PDB file of C-alpha atoms in Angstrom:
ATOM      1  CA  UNK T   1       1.827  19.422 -25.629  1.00  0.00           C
ATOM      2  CA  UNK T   2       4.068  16.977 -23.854  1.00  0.00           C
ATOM      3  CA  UNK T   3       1.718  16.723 -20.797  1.00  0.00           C
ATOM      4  CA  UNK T   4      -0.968  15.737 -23.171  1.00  0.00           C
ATOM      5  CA  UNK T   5       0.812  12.570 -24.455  1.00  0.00           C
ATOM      6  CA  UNK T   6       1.370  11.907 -21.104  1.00  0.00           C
ATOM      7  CA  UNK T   7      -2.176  12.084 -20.654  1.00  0.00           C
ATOM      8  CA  UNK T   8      -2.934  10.028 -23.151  1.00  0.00           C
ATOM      9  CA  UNK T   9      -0.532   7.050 -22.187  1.00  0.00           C
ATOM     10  CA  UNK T  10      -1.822   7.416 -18.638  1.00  0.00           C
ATOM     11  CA  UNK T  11      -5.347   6.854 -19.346  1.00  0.00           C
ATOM     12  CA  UNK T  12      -4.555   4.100 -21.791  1.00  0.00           C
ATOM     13  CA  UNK T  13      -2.554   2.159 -19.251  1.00  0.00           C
ATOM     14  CA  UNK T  14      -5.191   2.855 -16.812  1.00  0.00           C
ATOM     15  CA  UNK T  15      -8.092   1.674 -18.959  1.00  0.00           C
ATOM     16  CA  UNK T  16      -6.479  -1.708 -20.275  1.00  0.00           C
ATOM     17  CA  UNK T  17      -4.545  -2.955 -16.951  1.00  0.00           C
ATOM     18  CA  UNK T  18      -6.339  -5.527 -15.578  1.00  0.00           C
ATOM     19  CA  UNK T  19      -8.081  -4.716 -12.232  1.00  0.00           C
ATOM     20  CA  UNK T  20      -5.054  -6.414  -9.964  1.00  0.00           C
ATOM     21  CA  UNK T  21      -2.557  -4.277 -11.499  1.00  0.00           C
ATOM     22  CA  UNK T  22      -4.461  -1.253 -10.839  1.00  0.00           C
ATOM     23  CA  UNK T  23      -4.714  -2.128  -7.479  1.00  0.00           C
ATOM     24  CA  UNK T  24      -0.886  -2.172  -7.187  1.00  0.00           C
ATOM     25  CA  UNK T  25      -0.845   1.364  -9.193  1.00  0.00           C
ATOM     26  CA  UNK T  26      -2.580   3.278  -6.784  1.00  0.00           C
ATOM     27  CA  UNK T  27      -0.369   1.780  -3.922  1.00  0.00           C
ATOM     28  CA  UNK T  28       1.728   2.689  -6.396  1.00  0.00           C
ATOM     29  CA  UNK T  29       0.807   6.175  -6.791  1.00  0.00           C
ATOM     30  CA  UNK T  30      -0.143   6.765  -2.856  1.00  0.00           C
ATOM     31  CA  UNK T  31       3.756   5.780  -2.024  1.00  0.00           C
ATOM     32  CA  UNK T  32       5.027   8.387  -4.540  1.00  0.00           C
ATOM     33  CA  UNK T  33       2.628  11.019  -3.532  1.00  0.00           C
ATOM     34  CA  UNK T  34       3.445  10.564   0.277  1.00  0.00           C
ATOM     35  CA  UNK T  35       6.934  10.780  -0.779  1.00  0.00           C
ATOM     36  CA  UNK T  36       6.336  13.549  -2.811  1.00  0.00           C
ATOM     37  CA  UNK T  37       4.288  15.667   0.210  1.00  0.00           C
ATOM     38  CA  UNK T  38       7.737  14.842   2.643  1.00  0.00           C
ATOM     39  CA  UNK T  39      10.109  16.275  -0.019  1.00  0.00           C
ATOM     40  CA  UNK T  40       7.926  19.303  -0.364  1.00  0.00           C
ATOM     41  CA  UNK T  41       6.929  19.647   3.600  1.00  0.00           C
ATOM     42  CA  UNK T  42      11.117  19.833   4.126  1.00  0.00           C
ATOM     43  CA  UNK T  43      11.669  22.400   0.934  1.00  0.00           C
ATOM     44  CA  UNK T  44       8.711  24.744   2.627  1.00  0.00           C
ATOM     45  CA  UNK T  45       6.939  23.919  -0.519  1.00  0.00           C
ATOM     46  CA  UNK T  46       3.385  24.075   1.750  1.00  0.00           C
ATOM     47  CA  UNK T  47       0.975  24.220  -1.894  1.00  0.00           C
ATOM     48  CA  UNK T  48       2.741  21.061  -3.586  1.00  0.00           C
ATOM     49  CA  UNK T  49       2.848  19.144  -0.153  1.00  0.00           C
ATOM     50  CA  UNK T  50      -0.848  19.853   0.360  1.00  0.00           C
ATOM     51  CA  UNK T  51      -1.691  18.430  -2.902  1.00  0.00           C
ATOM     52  CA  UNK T  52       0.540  15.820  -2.868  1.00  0.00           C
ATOM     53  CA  UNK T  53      -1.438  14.661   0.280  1.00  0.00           C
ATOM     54  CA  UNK T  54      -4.761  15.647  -1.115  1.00  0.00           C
ATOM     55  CA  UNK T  55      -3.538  12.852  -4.287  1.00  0.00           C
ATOM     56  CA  UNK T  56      -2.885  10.384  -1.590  1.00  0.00           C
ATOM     57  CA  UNK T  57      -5.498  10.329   0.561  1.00  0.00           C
ATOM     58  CA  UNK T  58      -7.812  10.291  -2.589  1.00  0.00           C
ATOM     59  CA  UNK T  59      -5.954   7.219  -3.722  1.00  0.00           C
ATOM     60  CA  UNK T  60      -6.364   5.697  -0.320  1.00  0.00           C
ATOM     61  CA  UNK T  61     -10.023   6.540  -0.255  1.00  0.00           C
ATOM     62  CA  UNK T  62     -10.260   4.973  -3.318  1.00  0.00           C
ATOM     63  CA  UNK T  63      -8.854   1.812  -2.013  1.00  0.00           C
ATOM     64  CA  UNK T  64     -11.235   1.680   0.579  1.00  0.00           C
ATOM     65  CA  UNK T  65     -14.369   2.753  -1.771  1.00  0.00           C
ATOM     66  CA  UNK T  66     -13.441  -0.277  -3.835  1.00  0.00           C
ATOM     67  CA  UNK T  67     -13.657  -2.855  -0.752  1.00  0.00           C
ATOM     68  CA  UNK T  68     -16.042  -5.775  -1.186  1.00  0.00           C
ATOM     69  CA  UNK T  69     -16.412  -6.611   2.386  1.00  0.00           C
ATOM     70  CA  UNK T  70     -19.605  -9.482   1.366  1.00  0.00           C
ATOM     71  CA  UNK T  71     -16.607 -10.956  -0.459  1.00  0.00           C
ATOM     72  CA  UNK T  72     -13.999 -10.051   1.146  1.00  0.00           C
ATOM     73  CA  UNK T  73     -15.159 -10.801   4.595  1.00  0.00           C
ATOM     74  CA  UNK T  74     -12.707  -9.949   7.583  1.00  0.00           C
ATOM     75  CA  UNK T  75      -9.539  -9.026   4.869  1.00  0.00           C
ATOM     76  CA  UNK T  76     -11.702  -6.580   3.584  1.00  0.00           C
ATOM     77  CA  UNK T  77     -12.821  -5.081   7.234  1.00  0.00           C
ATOM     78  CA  UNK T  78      -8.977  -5.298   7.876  1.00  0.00           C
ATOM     79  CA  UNK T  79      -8.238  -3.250   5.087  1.00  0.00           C
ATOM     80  CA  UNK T  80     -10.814  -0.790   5.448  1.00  0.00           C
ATOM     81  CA  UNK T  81      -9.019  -0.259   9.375  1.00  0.00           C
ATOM     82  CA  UNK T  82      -5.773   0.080   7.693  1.00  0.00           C
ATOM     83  CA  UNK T  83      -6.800   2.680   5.216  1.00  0.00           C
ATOM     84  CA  UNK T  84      -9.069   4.666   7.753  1.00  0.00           C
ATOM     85  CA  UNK T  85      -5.929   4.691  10.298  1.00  0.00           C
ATOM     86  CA  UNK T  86      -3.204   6.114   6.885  1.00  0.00           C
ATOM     87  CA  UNK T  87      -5.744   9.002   6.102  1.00  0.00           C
ATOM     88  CA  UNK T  88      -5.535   9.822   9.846  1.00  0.00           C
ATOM     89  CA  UNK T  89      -1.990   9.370  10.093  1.00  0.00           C
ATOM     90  CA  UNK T  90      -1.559  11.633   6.644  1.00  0.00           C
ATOM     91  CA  UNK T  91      -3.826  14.397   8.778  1.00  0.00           C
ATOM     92  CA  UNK T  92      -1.171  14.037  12.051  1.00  0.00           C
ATOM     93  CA  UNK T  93       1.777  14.057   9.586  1.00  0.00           C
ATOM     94  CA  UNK T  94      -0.213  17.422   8.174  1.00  0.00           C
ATOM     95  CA  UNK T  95      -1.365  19.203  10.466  1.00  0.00           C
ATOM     96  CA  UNK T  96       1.205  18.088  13.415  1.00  0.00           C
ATOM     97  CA  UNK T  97       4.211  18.421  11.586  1.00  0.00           C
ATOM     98  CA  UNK T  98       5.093  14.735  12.166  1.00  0.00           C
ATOM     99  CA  UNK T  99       7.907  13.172   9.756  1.00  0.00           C
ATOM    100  CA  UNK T 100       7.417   9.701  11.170  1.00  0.00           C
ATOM    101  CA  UNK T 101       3.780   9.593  10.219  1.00  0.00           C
ATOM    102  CA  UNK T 102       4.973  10.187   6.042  1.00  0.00           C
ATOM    103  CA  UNK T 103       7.380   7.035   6.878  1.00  0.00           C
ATOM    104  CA  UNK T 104       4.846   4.932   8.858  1.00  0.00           C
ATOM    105  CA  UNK T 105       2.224   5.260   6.086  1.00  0.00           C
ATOM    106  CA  UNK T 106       5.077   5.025   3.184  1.00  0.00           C
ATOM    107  CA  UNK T 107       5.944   1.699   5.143  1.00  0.00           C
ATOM    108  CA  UNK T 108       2.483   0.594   5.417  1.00  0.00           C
ATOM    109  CA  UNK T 109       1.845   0.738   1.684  1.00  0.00           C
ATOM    110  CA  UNK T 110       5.038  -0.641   1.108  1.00  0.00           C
ATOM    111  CA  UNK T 111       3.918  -3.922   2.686  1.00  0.00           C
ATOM    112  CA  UNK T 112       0.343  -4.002   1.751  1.00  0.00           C
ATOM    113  CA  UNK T 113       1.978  -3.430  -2.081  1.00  0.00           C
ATOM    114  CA  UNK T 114       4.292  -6.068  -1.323  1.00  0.00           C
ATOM    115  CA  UNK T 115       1.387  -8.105  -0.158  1.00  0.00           C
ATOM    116  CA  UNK T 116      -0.646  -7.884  -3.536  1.00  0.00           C
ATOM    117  CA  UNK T 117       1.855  -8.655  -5.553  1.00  0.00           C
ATOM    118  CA  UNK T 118       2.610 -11.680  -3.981  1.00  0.00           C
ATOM    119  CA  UNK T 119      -0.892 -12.708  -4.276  1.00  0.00           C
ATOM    120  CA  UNK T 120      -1.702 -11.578  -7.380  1.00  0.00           C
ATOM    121  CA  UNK T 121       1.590 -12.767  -9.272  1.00  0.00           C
ATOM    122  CA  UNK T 122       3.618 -14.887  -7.108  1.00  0.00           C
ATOM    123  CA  UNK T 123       5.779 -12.660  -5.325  1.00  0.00           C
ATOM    124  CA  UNK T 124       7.128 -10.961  -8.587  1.00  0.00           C
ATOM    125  CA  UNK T 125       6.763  -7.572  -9.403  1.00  0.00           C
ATOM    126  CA  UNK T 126       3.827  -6.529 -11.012  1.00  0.00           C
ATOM    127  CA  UNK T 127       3.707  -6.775 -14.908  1.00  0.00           C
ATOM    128  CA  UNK T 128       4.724  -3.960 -17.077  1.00  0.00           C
ATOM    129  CA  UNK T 129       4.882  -0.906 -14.543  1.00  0.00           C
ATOM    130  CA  UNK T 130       4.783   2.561 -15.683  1.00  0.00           C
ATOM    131  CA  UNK T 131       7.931   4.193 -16.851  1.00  0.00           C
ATOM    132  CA  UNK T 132       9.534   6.010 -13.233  1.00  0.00           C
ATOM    133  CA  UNK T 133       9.758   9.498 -15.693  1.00  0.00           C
ATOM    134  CA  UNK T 134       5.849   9.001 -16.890  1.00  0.00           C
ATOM    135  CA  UNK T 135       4.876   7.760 -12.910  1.00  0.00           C
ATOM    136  CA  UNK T 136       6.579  10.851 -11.462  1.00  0.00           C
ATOM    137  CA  UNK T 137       5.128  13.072 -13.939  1.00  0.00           C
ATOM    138  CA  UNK T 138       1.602  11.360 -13.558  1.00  0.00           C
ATOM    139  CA  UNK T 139       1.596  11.766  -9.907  1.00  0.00           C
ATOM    140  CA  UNK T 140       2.110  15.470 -10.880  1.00  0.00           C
ATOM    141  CA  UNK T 141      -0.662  15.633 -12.831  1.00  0.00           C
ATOM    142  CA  UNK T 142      -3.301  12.752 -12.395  1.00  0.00           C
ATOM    143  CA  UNK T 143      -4.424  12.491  -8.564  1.00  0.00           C
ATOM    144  CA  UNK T 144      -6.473   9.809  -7.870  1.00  0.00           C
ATOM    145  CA  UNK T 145      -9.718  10.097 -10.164  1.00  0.00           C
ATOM    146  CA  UNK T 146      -8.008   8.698 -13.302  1.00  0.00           C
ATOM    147  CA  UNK T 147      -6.911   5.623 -11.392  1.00  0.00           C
ATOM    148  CA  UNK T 148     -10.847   4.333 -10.295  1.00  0.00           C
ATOM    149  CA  UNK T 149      -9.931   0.733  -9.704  1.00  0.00           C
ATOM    150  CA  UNK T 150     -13.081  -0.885  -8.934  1.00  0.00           C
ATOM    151  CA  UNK T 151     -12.084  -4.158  -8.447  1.00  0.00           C
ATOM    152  CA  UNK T 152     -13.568  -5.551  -5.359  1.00  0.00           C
ATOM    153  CA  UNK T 153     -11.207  -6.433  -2.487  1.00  0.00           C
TER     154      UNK T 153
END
């Protein structure tokens, strides 16, 4: 019953954030994910590190689905390089066994997050962010479909 509220709160704070904070969730939630997969890869936990990445990459792709590149011009062709060049260094992490490629993306995302939120709200930290208890249990549970930002980049 508890995952239900949990549910519910998600998709609420999901459907009312305005489209720049939803950009800085699923940075949000890719980070935690990719985190996630390395804790899981080094536990042997191969099921919950394969999903984890599954959640990120979906997040990622959803990044790059929601690039306006008439609007966004060269940032937005920038972008979609950055994205394509994560979900292949999430495949080398996976199926090479390669630690530094979690950390390189993690790090990418980091900045990119970093970036955003200095755009969007003058280098402060985005409005209102999720709860760490309700982000680490939505990672657990959400993957990227219940983000859907479609704000154009």
């Amino acid at each position: 019953m508890h995952g239900n509220g949990v549910g519910a709160y998600q998709q609420t704070n999901i459907m009312t954030a305005d489209p720049k904070r939803l950009v800085i969730m699923c940075y949000e939630g890719a980070i935690s994910n990719l985190k996630i997969a390395k804790e899981k890869y080094l536990s042997c936990e191969y099921e919950a590190k394969a999903k984890a990445l599954q959640k990120a990459q979906d997040i990622i792709n959803e990044l790059l689905c929601a690039l306006d590149f008439e609007k966004g011009g060269q940032i937005a062709r920038n972008l979609q390089s950055l994205y394509d060049y994560m979900n292949y260094r999430i495949t080398t992490a996976d199926t090479k066994k390669d630690l530094k490629a979690f950390d390189e993306v993690i790090c990418m995302l980091e900045d990119l997050k970093a970036a955003w939120e200095e755009i969007f709200y003058g280098g402060k930290k985005a409005p209102a962010p999720m709860p760490a208890h309700l982000s680490d249990q939505m990672s657990n549970q959400g993957g990227a479909a219940a983000y859907g930002p479609r704000v154009r980049l």
